[in-house]
Structures are given as C-alpha cells and as structure tokens.
PDB file of C-alpha atoms in Angstrom:
ATOM      1  CA  MET A   1       0.000   0.000   0.000  1.00  0.00           C
ATOM      2  CA  GLU A   2       1.417   3.389  -0.941  1.00  0.00           C
ATOM      3  CA  PRO A   3       2.369   5.817   1.881  1.00  0.00           C
ATOM      4  CA  ARG A   4      -0.400   8.333   1.125  1.00  0.00           C
ATOM      5  CA  SER A   5      -3.093   5.646   1.203  1.00  0.00           C
ATOM      6  CA  ARG A   6      -1.641   4.250   4.422  1.00  0.00           C
ATOM      7  CA  THR A   7      -1.732   7.716   6.036  1.00  0.00           C
ATOM      8  CA  VAL A   8      -5.354   8.265   4.985  1.00  0.00           C
ATOM      9  CA  LEU A   9      -6.315   4.834   6.265  1.00  0.00           C
ATOM     10  CA  GLN A  10      -4.597   5.422   9.607  1.00  0.00           C
ATOM     11  CA  SER A  11      -6.367   8.773   9.961  1.00  0.00           C
ATOM     12  CA  VAL A  12      -9.753   7.205   9.222  1.00  0.00           C
ATOM     13  CA  LEU A  13      -9.108   4.430  11.740  1.00  0.00           C
ATOM     14  CA  ILE A  14      -8.069   6.888  14.451  1.00  0.00           C
ATOM     15  CA  GLY A  15     -11.172   8.973  13.751  1.00  0.00           C
ATOM     16  CA  TYR A  16     -13.368   5.885  13.938  1.00  0.00           C
ATOM     17  CA  LEU A  17     -11.799   4.785  17.225  1.00  0.00           C
ATOM     18  CA  VAL A  18     -12.310   8.248  18.744  1.00  0.00           C
ATOM     19  CA  LEU A  19     -15.944   8.165  17.622  1.00  0.00           C
ATOM     20  CA  LEU A  20     -16.407   4.661  19.020  1.00  0.00           C
ATOM     21  CA  VAL A  21     -14.932   5.569  22.411  1.00  0.00           C
ATOM     22  CA  ALA A  22     -17.033   8.751  22.555  1.00  0.00           C
ATOM     23  CA  SER A  23     -20.198   6.763  21.787  1.00  0.00           C
ATOM     24  CA  ILE A  24     -19.394   4.228  24.510  1.00  0.00           C
ATOM     25  CA  LEU A  25     -18.538   6.836  27.136  1.00  0.00           C
ATOM     26  CA  THR A  26     -21.475   9.142  26.435  1.00  0.00           C
ATOM     27  CA  GLU A  27     -24.065   6.526  25.413  1.00  0.00           C
ATOM     28  CA  ASN A  28     -25.343   9.142  22.988  1.00  0.00           C
ATOM     29  CA  PRO A  29     -27.625   7.481  20.376  1.00  0.00           C
ATOM     30  CA  LEU A  30     -26.434   9.842  17.641  1.00  0.00           C
ATOM     31  CA  LEU A  31     -22.787   8.995  18.316  1.00  0.00           C
ATOM     32  CA  THR A  32     -23.655   5.298  18.469  1.00  0.00           C
ATOM     33  CA  THR A  33     -25.324   5.489  15.065  1.00  0.00           C
ATOM     34  CA  ALA A  34     -22.351   7.435  13.696  1.00  0.00           C
ATOM     35  CA  ALA A  35     -19.989   4.768  15.085  1.00  0.00           C
ATOM     36  CA  ASP A  36     -22.077   2.042  13.423  1.00  0.00           C
ATOM     37  CA  LEU A  37     -21.910   3.926  10.123  1.00  0.00           C
ATOM     38  CA  GLY A  38     -18.168   4.375  10.641  1.00  0.00           C
ATOM     39  CA  PHE A  39     -17.743   0.645  11.211  1.00  0.00           C
ATOM     40  CA  ALA A  40     -19.674  -0.101   8.034  1.00  0.00           C
ATOM     41  CA  ALA A  41     -17.429   2.254   6.059  1.00  0.00           C
ATOM     42  CA  VAL A  42     -14.194   0.948   7.579  1.00  0.00           C
ATOM     43  CA  ALA A  43     -15.141  -2.716   7.106  1.00  0.00           C
ATOM     44  CA  GLY A  44     -16.222  -2.104   3.519  1.00  0.00           C
ATOM     45  CA  TYR A  45     -13.035  -0.190   2.748  1.00  0.00           C
ATOM     46  CA  PHE A  46     -10.879  -2.938   4.244  1.00  0.00           C
ATOM     47  CA  GLY A  47     -12.667  -5.467   2.050  1.00  0.00           C
ATOM     48  CA  TYR A  48     -11.895  -3.344  -0.981  1.00  0.00           C
ATOM     49  CA  ALA A  49      -8.276  -2.823   0.138  1.00  0.00           C
ATOM     50  CA  VAL A  50      -7.706  -6.564   0.642  1.00  0.00           C
ATOM     51  CA  TYR A  51      -8.947  -7.244  -2.870  1.00  0.00           C
ATOM     52  CA  ALA A  52      -7.236  -4.289  -4.562  1.00  0.00           C
ATOM     53  CA  ASN A  53      -3.858  -4.879  -2.881  1.00  0.00           C
ATOM     54  CA  ARG A  54      -3.725  -8.635  -3.303  1.00  0.00           C
ATOM     55  CA  SER A  55      -0.460 -10.195  -4.340  1.00  0.00           C
ATOM     56  CA  PRO A  56      -0.216 -12.672  -7.214  1.00  0.00           C
ATOM     57  CA  SER A  57       1.170 -15.173  -4.706  1.00  0.00           C
ATOM     58  CA  ASP A  58      -1.884 -14.857  -2.404  1.00  0.00           C
ATOM     59  CA  ASP A  59      -4.429 -17.663  -2.410  1.00  0.00           C
ATOM     60  CA  ALA A  60      -7.170 -16.246  -4.651  1.00  0.00           C
ATOM     61  CA  ARG A  61      -9.929 -18.057  -2.741  1.00  0.00           C
ATOM     62  CA  LEU A  62      -8.734 -16.704   0.604  1.00  0.00           C
ATOM     63  CA  VAL A  63      -8.552 -13.184  -0.836  1.00  0.00           C
ATOM     64  CA  ALA A  64     -12.096 -13.500  -2.212  1.00  0.00           C
ATOM     65  CA  VAL A  65     -13.541 -14.874   1.048  1.00  0.00           C
ATOM     66  CA  THR A  66     -11.730 -12.266   3.146  1.00  0.00           C
ATOM     67  CA  ALA A  67     -12.742  -9.331   0.956  1.00  0.00           C
ATOM     68  CA  ALA A  68     -16.347 -10.537   0.657  1.00  0.00           C
ATOM     69  CA  ALA A  69     -16.649 -11.140   4.400  1.00  0.00           C
ATOM     70  CA  LEU A  70     -15.403  -7.643   5.219  1.00  0.00           C
ATOM     71  CA  VAL A  71     -17.717  -5.999   2.683  1.00  0.00           C
ATOM     72  CA  LEU A  72     -20.635  -8.073   3.973  1.00  0.00           C
ATOM     73  CA  ALA A  73     -19.757  -7.016   7.530  1.00  0.00           C
ATOM     74  CA  GLY A  74     -20.210  -3.407   6.417  1.00  0.00           C
ATOM     75  CA  VAL A  75     -23.444  -4.073   4.539  1.00  0.00           C
ATOM     76  CA  THR A  76     -25.023  -6.054   7.368  1.00  0.00           C
ATOM     77  CA  GLN A  77     -23.988  -3.344   9.846  1.00  0.00           C
ATOM     78  CA  LEU A  78     -25.981  -0.876   7.745  1.00  0.00           C
ATOM     79  CA  LEU A  79     -28.942  -3.269   7.729  1.00  0.00           C
ATOM     80  CA  ALA A  80     -28.711  -3.517  11.527  1.00  0.00           C
ATOM     81  CA  LEU A  81     -29.580   0.179  11.719  1.00  0.00           C
ATOM     82  CA  LEU A  82     -33.022  -0.518  10.251  1.00  0.00           C
ATOM     83  CA  PRO A  83     -35.849  -1.219  12.695  1.00  0.00           C
ATOM     84  CA  GLY A  84     -36.539  -4.930  13.100  1.00  0.00           C
ATOM     85  CA  LEU A  85     -33.201  -6.040  11.648  1.00  0.00           C
ATOM     86  CA  GLY A  86     -31.155  -6.127  14.823  1.00  0.00           C
ATOM     87  CA  VAL A  87     -30.102  -9.705  14.051  1.00  0.00           C
ATOM     88  CA  ALA A  88     -28.025  -8.218  11.234  1.00  0.00           C
ATOM     89  CA  GLU A  89     -25.635  -6.881  13.886  1.00  0.00           C
ATOM     90  CA  LEU A  90     -24.783 -10.455  14.865  1.00  0.00           C
ATOM     91  CA  ALA A  91     -24.264 -11.311  11.206  1.00  0.00           C
ATOM     92  CA  SER A  92     -22.018  -8.272  10.834  1.00  0.00           C
ATOM     93  CA  THR A  93     -19.868  -9.431  13.733  1.00  0.00           C
ATOM     94  CA  ALA A  94     -19.635 -12.949  12.303  1.00  0.00           C
ATOM     95  CA  PHE A  95     -18.637 -11.649   8.853  1.00  0.00           C
ATOM     96  CA  PHE A  96     -16.064  -9.341  10.430  1.00  0.00           C
ATOM     97  CA  VAL A  97     -14.503 -12.216  12.388  1.00  0.00           C
ATOM     98  CA  VAL A  98     -14.238 -14.288   9.202  1.00  0.00           C
ATOM     99  CA  GLY A  99     -12.682 -11.319   7.392  1.00  0.00           C
ATOM    100  CA  PHE A 100     -10.267 -10.626  10.246  1.00  0.00           C
ATOM    101  CA  VAL A 101      -9.097 -14.248  10.361  1.00  0.00           C
ATOM    102  CA  GLY A 102      -8.738 -14.253   6.580  1.00  0.00           C
ATOM    103  CA  TYR A 103      -6.698 -11.060   6.684  1.00  0.00           C
ATOM    104  CA  PHE A 104      -4.457 -12.542   9.381  1.00  0.00           C
ATOM    105  CA  LEU A 105      -3.918 -15.686   7.285  1.00  0.00           C
ATOM    106  CA  LEU A 106      -3.125 -13.620   4.190  1.00  0.00           C
ATOM    107  CA  ARG A 107      -0.565 -11.493   6.051  1.00  0.00           C
ATOM    108  CA  ARG A 108       0.933 -14.546   7.718  1.00  0.00           C
ATOM    109  CA  GLY A 109       1.297 -16.244   4.347  1.00  0.00           C
ATOM    110  CA  SER A 110       2.872 -13.191   2.713  1.00  0.00           C
ATOM    111  CA  SER A 111       5.363 -12.742   5.570  1.00  0.00           C
ATOM    112  CA  ARG A 112       6.420 -16.374   5.209  1.00  0.00           C
ATOM    113  CA  ARG A 113       7.040 -15.896   1.498  1.00  0.00           C
ATOM    114  CA  ARG A 114       9.207 -12.830   2.216  1.00  0.00           C
ATOM    115  CA  GLY A 115      11.145 -14.430   5.083  1.00  0.00           C
TER     116      GLY A 115
END
C-alpha cells in the first residue's frame, strides 16, 4: 500500500476509534449510530483494500472470502440500523470475524514468502 493511502487509512481508523470511544462513554444514540456507520465504512473499505492490494502469490480463494466477508460485515452493519433487523448486527460481527481471520492468514502467508 502506498504511503499516502496508508496515512489516509490510519487517519480514518483513528477517527473511527475516537468516535467509538465517545459513543461508549457518552451513550449518545447519535454517536452510536455514527460509530455504526463508521464501522460499516471501515469494514467495507478494508474489504476493498484486501482485494485491490492482493499479491499474485496470495491464495485467490482466501482473498475472495476475506474481501467478501469484510464488505458483507459493512453491509449487514448498515442493515442492523433498520428497525426490526437487529439480528443483522450479529451477522455483521460474524462476517467481520471471518474477514479478520482471513486477513491474518493472508498477512501470515505473505510474511512467510518474504522471510
């Protein structure tokens, strides 16, 4: 990932974390909704980044599952904001866990190839 993209990503993540902490500490419904929207955006962007920055040596299936899981985590988080679709929050968490594990496996595999 190029340095400018990395800096933007780090800034977005710091902003999201500040928003998340503020929503937890204040229990403000508006901040909580903003944090949920932030999570959806961050998860979706990470899914895109995993796919766009894949290496030719990465397992294509693992890249696809990881990217799809992260994007689906974002989409289901948005659905969880709709009345009556609270179960989507559980689905969002499950998709995020799958995406996180996939990302870890991808990075672990790429570090082995370099080392």
